[in-house]
mmCIF file of C-alpha atoms and ligand atoms in Angstrom:
data_model
loop_
_atom_site.group_PDB
_atom_site.id
_atom_site.type_symbol
_atom_site.label_atom_id
_atom_site.label_comp_id
_atom_site.label_asym_id
_atom_site.label_seq_id
_atom_site.Cartn_x
_atom_site.Cartn_y
_atom_site.Cartn_z
ATOM 1 C CA UNK A 1 12.085 -5.005 -24.585
ATOM 2 C CA UNK A 2 8.901 -6.827 -23.981
ATOM 3 C CA UNK A 3 7.871 -5.263 -20.742
ATOM 4 C CA UNK A 4 5.112 -7.780 -20.040
ATOM 5 C CA UNK A 5 5.896 -9.324 -16.694
ATOM 6 C CA UNK A 6 4.904 -12.887 -16.040
ATOM 7 C CA UNK A 7 1.617 -12.780 -14.184
ATOM 8 C CA UNK A 8 -0.082 -15.773 -12.594
ATOM 9 C CA UNK A 9 -3.430 -16.821 -14.000
ATOM 10 C CA UNK A 10 -6.026 -15.352 -11.634
ATOM 11 C CA UNK A 11 -9.462 -16.816 -12.129
ATOM 12 C CA UNK A 12 -10.755 -15.315 -8.911
ATOM 13 C CA UNK A 13 -10.205 -12.669 -6.278
ATOM 14 C CA UNK A 14 -6.699 -12.297 -4.903
ATOM 15 C CA UNK A 15 -5.967 -9.866 -2.099
ATOM 16 C CA UNK A 16 -3.120 -9.059 0.243
ATOM 17 C CA UNK A 17 -2.042 -7.212 3.339
ATOM 18 C CA UNK A 18 1.366 -5.576 3.052
ATOM 19 C CA UNK A 19 2.659 -4.087 6.302
ATOM 20 C CA UNK A 20 6.026 -2.354 6.579
ATOM 21 C CA UNK A 21 7.969 -3.539 9.637
ATOM 22 C CA UNK A 22 8.548 -0.007 10.922
ATOM 23 C CA UNK A 23 6.873 -0.957 14.197
ATOM 24 C CA UNK A 24 4.270 -3.327 15.658
ATOM 25 C CA UNK A 25 0.723 -3.398 14.295
ATOM 26 C CA UNK A 26 -1.499 -0.621 15.642
ATOM 27 C CA UNK A 27 -5.229 -0.128 15.494
ATOM 28 C CA UNK A 28 -5.063 1.645 12.100
ATOM 29 C CA UNK A 29 -3.275 -1.337 10.534
ATOM 30 C CA UNK A 30 -5.828 -3.676 12.095
ATOM 31 C CA UNK A 31 -8.612 -1.795 10.310
ATOM 32 C CA UNK A 32 -6.869 -2.220 6.950
ATOM 33 C CA UNK A 33 -6.088 -5.867 7.609
ATOM 34 C CA UNK A 34 -9.711 -6.585 8.587
ATOM 35 C CA UNK A 35 -11.073 -4.863 5.462
ATOM 36 C CA UNK A 36 -8.681 -6.608 3.096
ATOM 37 C CA UNK A 37 -9.208 -10.011 4.731
ATOM 38 C CA UNK A 38 -13.001 -9.755 4.621
ATOM 39 C CA UNK A 39 -12.950 -8.521 1.018
ATOM 40 C CA UNK A 40 -10.865 -11.531 0.000
ATOM 41 C CA UNK A 41 -12.717 -14.180 1.960
ATOM 42 C CA UNK A 42 -16.200 -12.853 1.153
ATOM 43 C CA UNK A 43 -15.256 -12.887 -2.533
ATOM 44 C CA UNK A 44 -14.126 -16.526 -2.132
ATOM 45 C CA UNK A 45 -10.605 -15.416 -2.873
ATOM 46 C CA UNK A 46 -7.178 -15.913 -1.407
ATOM 47 C CA UNK A 47 -5.375 -13.547 0.912
ATOM 48 C CA UNK A 48 -1.619 -13.172 1.131
ATOM 49 C CA UNK A 49 0.777 -11.479 3.463
ATOM 50 C CA UNK A 50 3.732 -9.476 2.209
ATOM 51 C CA UNK A 51 6.270 -7.806 4.461
ATOM 52 C CA UNK A 52 7.515 -4.571 2.892
ATOM 53 C CA UNK A 53 10.994 -4.608 4.377
ATOM 54 C CA UNK A 54 13.017 -2.608 1.867
ATOM 55 C CA UNK A 55 13.603 0.544 3.856
ATOM 56 C CA UNK A 56 16.147 -0.488 6.549
ATOM 57 C CA UNK A 57 16.475 3.007 8.091
ATOM 58 C CA UNK A 58 12.760 2.939 8.959
ATOM 59 C CA UNK A 59 12.594 -0.649 10.162
ATOM 60 C CA UNK A 60 12.350 -1.696 13.775
ATOM 61 C CA UNK A 61 14.070 -4.784 15.117
ATOM 62 C CA UNK A 62 11.591 -7.496 16.049
ATOM 63 C CA UNK A 63 8.700 -5.820 14.206
ATOM 64 C CA UNK A 64 8.177 -8.664 11.703
ATOM 65 C CA UNK A 65 7.795 -11.196 14.487
ATOM 66 C CA UNK A 66 5.434 -8.892 16.387
ATOM 67 C CA UNK A 67 3.306 -8.307 13.284
ATOM 68 C CA UNK A 68 2.965 -12.028 12.537
ATOM 69 C CA UNK A 69 2.192 -12.830 16.183
ATOM 70 C CA UNK A 70 -0.549 -10.216 16.415
ATOM 71 C CA UNK A 71 -2.101 -11.215 13.103
ATOM 72 C CA UNK A 72 -2.293 -14.809 14.316
ATOM 73 C CA UNK A 73 -3.765 -13.732 17.658
ATOM 74 C CA UNK A 74 -6.527 -11.883 15.792
ATOM 75 C CA UNK A 75 -7.315 -15.024 13.824
ATOM 76 C CA UNK A 76 -6.017 -13.965 10.399
ATOM 77 C CA UNK A 77 -5.253 -16.949 8.265
ATOM 78 C CA UNK A 78 -3.160 -16.170 5.197
ATOM 79 C CA UNK A 79 -2.559 -18.347 2.183
ATOM 80 C CA UNK A 80 0.864 -19.623 1.194
ATOM 81 C CA UNK A 81 4.176 -18.476 2.598
ATOM 82 C CA UNK A 82 4.787 -14.924 3.824
ATOM 83 C CA UNK A 83 6.538 -12.915 1.096
ATOM 84 C CA UNK A 84 9.389 -10.514 1.826
ATOM 85 C CA UNK A 85 10.266 -7.643 -0.464
ATOM 86 C CA UNK A 86 13.879 -7.737 0.751
ATOM 87 C CA UNK A 87 14.269 -11.002 -1.190
ATOM 88 C CA UNK A 88 13.519 -9.245 -4.472
ATOM 89 C CA UNK A 89 15.974 -6.357 -4.454
ATOM 90 C CA UNK A 90 17.895 -7.663 -7.472
ATOM 91 C CA UNK A 91 14.665 -7.914 -9.442
ATOM 92 C CA UNK A 92 13.607 -4.321 -8.672
ATOM 93 C CA UNK A 93 17.053 -3.164 -9.730
ATOM 94 C CA UNK A 94 16.870 -5.150 -12.946
ATOM 95 C CA UNK A 95 13.487 -3.674 -13.930
ATOM 96 C CA UNK A 96 14.615 -0.144 -13.016
ATOM 97 C CA UNK A 97 17.623 -0.601 -15.321
ATOM 98 C CA UNK A 98 15.316 -1.767 -18.129
ATOM 99 C CA UNK A 99 13.055 1.259 -17.730
ATOM 100 C CA UNK A 100 16.129 3.491 -17.947
ATOM 101 C CA UNK A 101 17.372 1.631 -21.023
ATOM 102 C CA UNK A 102 13.989 2.096 -22.674
ATOM 103 C CA UNK A 103 14.197 5.829 -21.883
ATOM 104 C CA UNK A 104 11.040 5.694 -19.838
ATOM 105 C CA UNK A 105 13.056 6.797 -16.822
ATOM 106 C CA UNK A 106 16.012 9.161 -16.356
ATOM 107 C CA UNK A 107 18.565 10.032 -13.706
ATOM 108 C CA UNK A 108 18.100 13.091 -11.557
ATOM 109 C CA UNK A 109 20.767 14.858 -9.522
ATOM 110 C CA UNK A 110 18.525 17.178 -7.521
ATOM 111 C CA UNK A 111 18.981 16.749 -3.812
ATOM 112 C CA UNK A 112 16.057 16.658 -1.418
ATOM 113 C CA UNK A 113 17.227 19.976 -0.007
ATOM 114 C CA UNK A 114 17.318 21.618 -3.448
ATOM 115 C CA UNK A 115 13.861 20.304 -4.265
ATOM 116 C CA UNK A 116 12.277 21.346 -1.012
ATOM 117 C CA UNK A 117 13.617 24.896 -1.354
ATOM 118 C CA UNK A 118 12.541 25.292 -5.008
ATOM 119 C CA UNK A 119 9.838 27.853 -5.877
ATOM 120 C CA UNK A 120 7.569 24.996 -7.065
ATOM 121 C CA UNK A 121 7.827 23.190 -3.732
ATOM 122 C CA UNK A 122 7.027 26.431 -1.931
ATOM 123 C CA UNK A 123 3.861 26.624 -4.039
ATOM 124 C CA UNK A 124 3.033 23.079 -2.937
ATOM 125 C CA UNK A 125 3.798 21.544 -6.344
ATOM 126 C CA UNK A 126 5.995 18.595 -6.990
ATOM 127 C CA UNK A 127 8.975 17.846 -9.207
ATOM 128 C CA UNK A 128 8.981 19.923 -12.388
ATOM 129 C CA UNK A 129 11.388 17.841 -14.460
ATOM 130 C CA UNK A 130 14.602 19.848 -13.847
ATOM 131 C CA UNK A 131 16.833 16.996 -15.040
ATOM 132 C CA UNK A 132 14.452 15.550 -17.631
ATOM 133 C CA UNK A 133 16.438 16.614 -20.699
ATOM 134 C CA UNK A 134 19.920 16.465 -19.179
ATOM 135 C CA UNK A 135 20.671 12.832 -20.058
ATOM 136 C CA UNK A 136 22.589 12.317 -16.831
ATOM 137 C CA UNK A 137 24.635 9.160 -16.399
ATOM 138 C CA UNK A 138 23.687 6.609 -13.724
ATOM 139 C CA UNK A 139 26.082 7.750 -11.010
ATOM 140 C CA UNK A 140 25.882 7.048 -7.295
ATOM 141 C CA UNK A 141 23.803 9.605 -5.441
ATOM 142 C CA UNK A 142 21.369 10.112 -8.338
ATOM 143 C CA UNK A 143 17.773 8.991 -8.250
ATOM 144 C CA UNK A 144 15.909 7.464 -11.176
ATOM 145 C CA UNK A 145 12.642 9.110 -12.180
ATOM 146 C CA UNK A 146 9.826 7.820 -14.325
ATOM 147 C CA UNK A 147 8.678 10.244 -17.045
ATOM 148 C CA UNK A 148 4.990 11.077 -16.821
ATOM 149 C CA UNK A 149 3.008 12.379 -19.764
ATOM 150 C CA UNK A 150 0.121 14.815 -19.814
ATOM 151 C CA UNK A 151 -2.573 12.123 -19.610
ATOM 152 C CA UNK A 152 -4.672 11.977 -16.513
ATOM 153 C CA UNK A 153 -4.850 8.749 -14.530
ATOM 154 C CA UNK A 154 -8.377 7.795 -13.496
ATOM 155 C CA UNK A 155 -9.758 4.870 -11.550
ATOM 156 C CA UNK A 156 -12.769 3.895 -9.468
ATOM 157 C CA UNK A 157 -11.924 3.360 -5.847
ATOM 158 C CA UNK A 158 -14.126 0.818 -4.046
ATOM 159 C CA UNK A 159 -14.816 3.265 -1.200
ATOM 160 C CA UNK A 160 -13.826 6.753 -2.404
ATOM 161 C CA UNK A 161 -15.373 6.455 -5.870
ATOM 162 C CA UNK A 162 -14.030 8.051 -9.029
ATOM 163 C CA UNK A 163 -10.489 9.389 -8.757
ATOM 164 C CA UNK A 164 -8.837 11.519 -11.380
ATOM 165 C CA UNK A 165 -5.216 12.653 -11.157
ATOM 166 C CA UNK A 166 -3.154 14.944 -13.315
ATOM 167 C CA UNK A 167 0.150 13.218 -12.586
ATOM 168 C CA UNK A 168 2.226 15.939 -14.146
ATOM 169 C CA UNK A 169 0.725 18.576 -11.884
ATOM 170 C CA UNK A 170 0.281 16.374 -8.816
ATOM 171 C CA UNK A 171 3.614 14.599 -8.549
ATOM 172 C CA UNK A 172 5.584 15.239 -11.718
ATOM 173 C CA UNK A 173 8.160 12.629 -12.782
ATOM 174 C CA UNK A 174 8.274 10.348 -9.770
ATOM 175 C CA UNK A 175 11.183 8.441 -8.244
ATOM 176 C CA UNK A 176 11.427 4.712 -8.911
ATOM 177 C CA UNK A 177 14.945 4.204 -7.588
ATOM 178 C CA UNK A 178 16.229 6.333 -4.758
ATOM 179 C CA UNK A 179 19.528 8.197 -4.560
ATOM 180 C CA UNK A 180 20.486 5.921 -1.635
ATOM 181 C CA UNK A 181 20.234 2.931 -4.011
ATOM 182 C CA UNK A 182 16.965 1.545 -2.683
ATOM 183 C CA UNK A 183 13.891 0.922 -4.833
ATOM 184 C CA UNK A 184 11.067 3.367 -4.210
ATOM 185 C CA UNK A 185 7.861 2.210 -2.586
ATOM 186 C CA UNK A 186 6.034 2.719 -5.915
ATOM 187 C CA UNK A 187 8.434 0.502 -7.872
ATOM 188 C CA UNK A 188 8.526 -2.358 -5.382
ATOM 189 C CA UNK A 189 4.815 -2.438 -4.666
ATOM 190 C CA UNK A 190 3.842 -2.177 -8.355
ATOM 191 C CA UNK A 191 6.141 -4.987 -9.472
ATOM 192 C CA UNK A 192 5.067 -7.246 -6.629
ATOM 193 C CA UNK A 193 1.368 -6.556 -7.076
ATOM 194 C CA UNK A 194 1.693 -7.563 -10.756
ATOM 195 C CA UNK A 195 3.922 -10.552 -10.086
ATOM 196 C CA UNK A 196 1.721 -11.883 -7.280
ATOM 197 C CA UNK A 197 -1.393 -11.362 -9.409
ATOM 198 C CA UNK A 198 -3.658 -9.406 -7.048
ATOM 199 C CA UNK A 199 -7.036 -8.385 -8.360
ATOM 200 C CA UNK A 200 -7.749 -5.740 -5.719
ATOM 201 C CA UNK A 201 -5.562 -3.734 -3.334
ATOM 202 C CA UNK A 202 -7.189 -2.789 -0.050
ATOM 203 C CA UNK A 203 -5.143 -0.321 1.986
ATOM 204 C CA UNK A 204 -5.218 2.877 4.014
ATOM 205 C CA UNK A 205 -6.527 6.121 2.535
ATOM 206 C CA UNK A 206 -3.165 7.777 3.261
ATOM 207 C CA UNK A 207 -1.932 5.921 0.158
ATOM 208 C CA UNK A 208 -4.796 7.048 -2.085
ATOM 209 C CA UNK A 209 -2.753 9.776 -3.791
ATOM 210 C CA UNK A 210 0.049 7.272 -4.529
ATOM 211 C CA UNK A 211 -2.295 4.939 -6.372
ATOM 212 C CA UNK A 212 -2.226 7.111 -9.516
ATOM 213 C CA UNK A 213 1.553 6.676 -9.775
ATOM 214 C CA UNK A 214 1.243 2.998 -9.080
ATOM 215 C CA UNK A 215 -1.341 2.609 -11.830
ATOM 216 C CA UNK A 216 0.795 4.639 -14.214
ATOM 217 C CA UNK A 217 3.771 2.369 -13.545
ATOM 218 C CA UNK A 218 1.762 -0.842 -13.668
ATOM 219 C CA UNK A 219 0.316 0.195 -17.031
ATOM 220 C CA UNK A 220 3.818 0.028 -18.509
ATOM 221 C CA UNK A 221 3.656 -3.734 -17.973
ATOM 222 C CA UNK A 222 0.051 -4.806 -18.054
ATOM 223 C CA UNK A 223 -3.093 -3.370 -19.651
ATOM 224 C CA UNK A 224 -5.373 -4.332 -16.776
ATOM 225 C CA UNK A 225 -3.535 -3.587 -13.579
ATOM 226 C CA UNK A 226 -5.765 -3.866 -10.531
ATOM 227 C CA UNK A 227 -8.748 -2.476 -8.593
ATOM 228 C CA UNK A 228 -8.258 -0.241 -5.573
ATOM 229 C CA UNK A 229 -10.120 0.136 -2.329
ATOM 230 C CA UNK A 230 -8.895 2.568 0.312
ATOM 231 C CA UNK A 231 -10.196 2.492 3.846
ATOM 232 C CA UNK A 232 -10.258 5.465 6.225
ATOM 233 C CA UNK A 233 -7.254 5.943 8.430
ATOM 234 C CA UNK A 234 -7.529 6.336 12.163
ATOM 235 C CA UNK A 235 -6.377 9.254 14.244
ATOM 236 C CA UNK A 236 -5.817 9.247 17.998
ATOM 237 C CA UNK A 237 -7.979 11.312 20.330
ATOM 238 C CA UNK A 238 -5.839 14.398 19.622
ATOM 239 C CA UNK A 239 -6.398 14.056 15.869
ATOM 240 C CA UNK A 240 -2.938 12.717 14.954
ATOM 241 C CA UNK A 241 -2.816 9.873 12.430
ATOM 242 C CA UNK A 242 -2.013 6.520 13.999
ATOM 243 C CA UNK A 243 1.156 5.287 12.390
ATOM 244 C CA UNK A 244 4.128 3.198 13.311
ATOM 245 C CA UNK A 245 6.402 6.224 12.824
ATOM 246 C CA UNK A 246 4.298 8.207 15.294
ATOM 247 C CA UNK A 247 4.796 5.369 17.745
ATOM 248 C CA UNK A 248 1.112 4.431 17.827
ATOM 249 C CA UNK A 249 0.627 1.896 20.579
ATOM 250 C CA UNK A 250 0.884 -1.762 19.652
ATOM 251 C CA UNK A 251 -2.334 -3.765 19.574
ATOM 252 C CA UNK A 252 -2.998 -5.330 22.931
ATOM 253 C CA UNK A 253 -4.060 -8.831 21.987
ATOM 254 C CA UNK A 254 -5.599 -9.382 25.437
ATOM 255 C CA UNK A 255 -8.404 -7.123 24.189
ATOM 256 C CA UNK A 256 -8.641 -8.715 20.774
ATOM 257 C CA UNK A 257 -12.403 -9.264 20.771
ATOM 258 C CA UNK A 258 -13.085 -5.657 21.648
ATOM 259 C CA UNK A 259 -10.536 -4.388 19.108
ATOM 260 C CA UNK A 260 -11.917 -6.582 16.347
ATOM 261 C CA UNK A 261 -15.438 -5.481 17.178
ATOM 262 C CA UNK A 262 -14.289 -1.813 17.125
ATOM 263 C CA UNK A 263 -12.604 -2.271 13.741
ATOM 264 C CA UNK A 264 -15.853 -3.640 12.291
ATOM 265 C CA UNK A 265 -17.723 -0.720 13.805
ATOM 266 C CA UNK A 266 -15.263 1.806 12.340
ATOM 267 C CA UNK A 267 -15.691 0.079 9.000
ATOM 268 C CA UNK A 268 -19.417 0.886 9.223
ATOM 269 C CA UNK A 269 -20.531 -2.738 9.630
ATOM 270 C CA UNK A 270 -22.757 -2.060 12.662
ATOM 271 C CA UNK A 271 -21.775 -5.083 14.750
ATOM 272 C CA UNK A 272 -24.071 -5.687 17.752
ATOM 273 C CA UNK A 273 -22.499 -4.679 21.066
ATOM 274 C CA UNK A 274 -22.607 -8.221 22.512
ATOM 275 C CA UNK A 275 -20.089 -9.278 19.845
ATOM 276 C CA UNK A 276 -17.333 -7.369 21.649
ATOM 277 C CA UNK A 277 -17.452 -10.052 24.381
ATOM 278 C CA UNK A 278 -17.479 -13.071 22.047
ATOM 279 C CA UNK A 279 -14.527 -15.109 20.825
ATOM 280 C CA UNK A 280 -12.481 -13.997 17.846
ATOM 281 C CA UNK A 281 -13.860 -16.971 15.867
ATOM 282 C CA UNK A 282 -17.459 -15.898 16.624
ATOM 283 C CA UNK A 283 -16.701 -12.337 15.518
ATOM 284 C CA UNK A 284 -15.188 -13.504 12.227
ATOM 285 C CA UNK A 285 -18.213 -15.747 11.597
ATOM 286 C CA UNK A 286 -20.511 -12.776 12.100
ATOM 287 C CA UNK A 287 -18.335 -10.594 9.839
ATOM 288 C CA UNK A 288 -18.087 -13.188 7.038
ATOM 289 C CA UNK A 289 -21.855 -13.343 6.822
ATOM 290 C CA UNK A 290 -22.429 -9.546 6.968
ATOM 291 C CA UNK A 291 -19.525 -7.816 5.221
ATOM 292 C CA UNK A 292 -20.696 -4.977 3.007
ATOM 293 C CA UNK A 293 -18.228 -2.567 1.425
ATOM 294 C CA UNK A 294 -20.967 -0.023 0.730
ATOM 295 C CA UNK A 295 -21.279 0.591 4.488
ATOM 296 C CA UNK A 296 -17.736 1.978 4.777
ATOM 297 C CA UNK A 297 -17.832 5.777 5.066
ATOM 298 C CA UNK A 298 -15.569 7.464 2.516
ATOM 299 C CA UNK A 299 -13.891 9.649 5.138
ATOM 300 C CA UNK A 300 -10.159 10.199 5.084
ATOM 301 C CA UNK A 301 -9.902 9.934 8.846
ATOM 302 C CA UNK A 302 -11.840 8.527 11.743
ATOM 303 C CA UNK A 303 -11.058 9.700 15.239
ATOM 304 C CA UNK A 304 -10.765 7.010 17.880
ATOM 305 C CA UNK A 305 -10.889 7.539 21.587
ATOM 306 C CA UNK A 306 -8.431 4.794 22.557
HETATM 307 N N1 LIG B 401 3.526 -1.063 3.401
HETATM 308 C C1 LIG B 401 2.496 -0.069 3.456
HETATM 309 C C2 LIG B 401 2.182 0.275 4.902
HETATM 310 O O1 LIG B 401 2.546 -0.445 5.823
HETATM 311 C C3 LIG B 401 1.226 -0.509 2.751
HETATM 312 C C4 LIG B 401 1.424 -0.650 1.291
HETATM 313 C C5 LIG B 401 0.223 -1.140 0.492
HETATM 314 O O2 LIG B 401 -0.692 -1.750 1.045
HETATM 315 O O3 LIG B 401 0.273 -0.957 -0.724
HETATM 316 O O4 LIG B 401 1.557 1.305 5.130
#
C-alpha cells in the first residue's frame, strides 16, 4: 500500500495543545499550554486544540467542558474547531489493519501480568518480542505491536537538545492497538499529528521518551515528520508530579493573572513581578514580545510551592 497519508500544505508554523480529559486542567498543563501557544503565535503560526478522548476508563465526566472553560478564562484563542480523537476511531483501526497487512505489525498474546513478571521486566527492560515470529491471528484480547528494527531514532528537542534512542532496547516492539480494542496513544497521536499537519509538538517532558516511538511510527508515513519541544513538568511541594490522575488541583481562574505570571516564570521568561497583578491581556502582550525558548531550563521537573 502507499502509506503516505494526506497531509495539509503547511507553509508556516502549526502547533497544538492536546489535553486528555482525565480531569480538569492543572498548573502543569497550563505550563505546557502557555509554551505551545507562545511558540505558535511568536512564530506567526496557528494553534489548534485537540481533545485526546480515546481512553474512556481514564476519562472524567465534565472534564472537556472544564478544560475549554479554563483555557478561555486564561485568554487562549485557538484556531478552527476543537478536534476530538473519539471521532476518528474508525480511521485508527483502518490504519492499524493496514500496518498488520503490510507485516509491519503483529499480534501479541502476552498479558500485562505475564509481561510485568518476565525476567526482562524485572531488569527494567521492555518487550523482547516474545510473539514476533508466532504469526498469531487477530483475535480478541490480543494487542497489535509495531516491529522495531535495530536503528536508533535521533532528534533534536527544542529544549532538551539531542536525543538518541535505541528503540529495541528502550521499548522493544511497541503497542499500536491495545488488547481492549482501543488505539494506543502512540498510534492516535502520530496519525493525528500527520493529518493535522503540525510542524512542532510542544508538550510535557514526561512524554519525551515516547517521542522516539512516535517518530518511528510517523516515519512509516512521511519522511519529514515533525519537530519536538518538551517543557519541564511540575511537581507539587512534596515532589510528586502534578497530573490529572494524581488529582492535581484544578486551576483556580480567579487567580489567573498570578498563575499565568508564574507559568512564564517557570518557563524561565523572567516576567517582572508587577505583571502578576495585571490583566491576562496585558500579560499575554508582554509574553508575545519577550518569548524566548532558549530561556527554558532543560530540567525534567520543577518543584512548585502551590
Ligand atoms: N494528551 C496528552 C496529555 O494530556 C498530551 C499528548 C501530546 O501532547 O502529545 O498529557
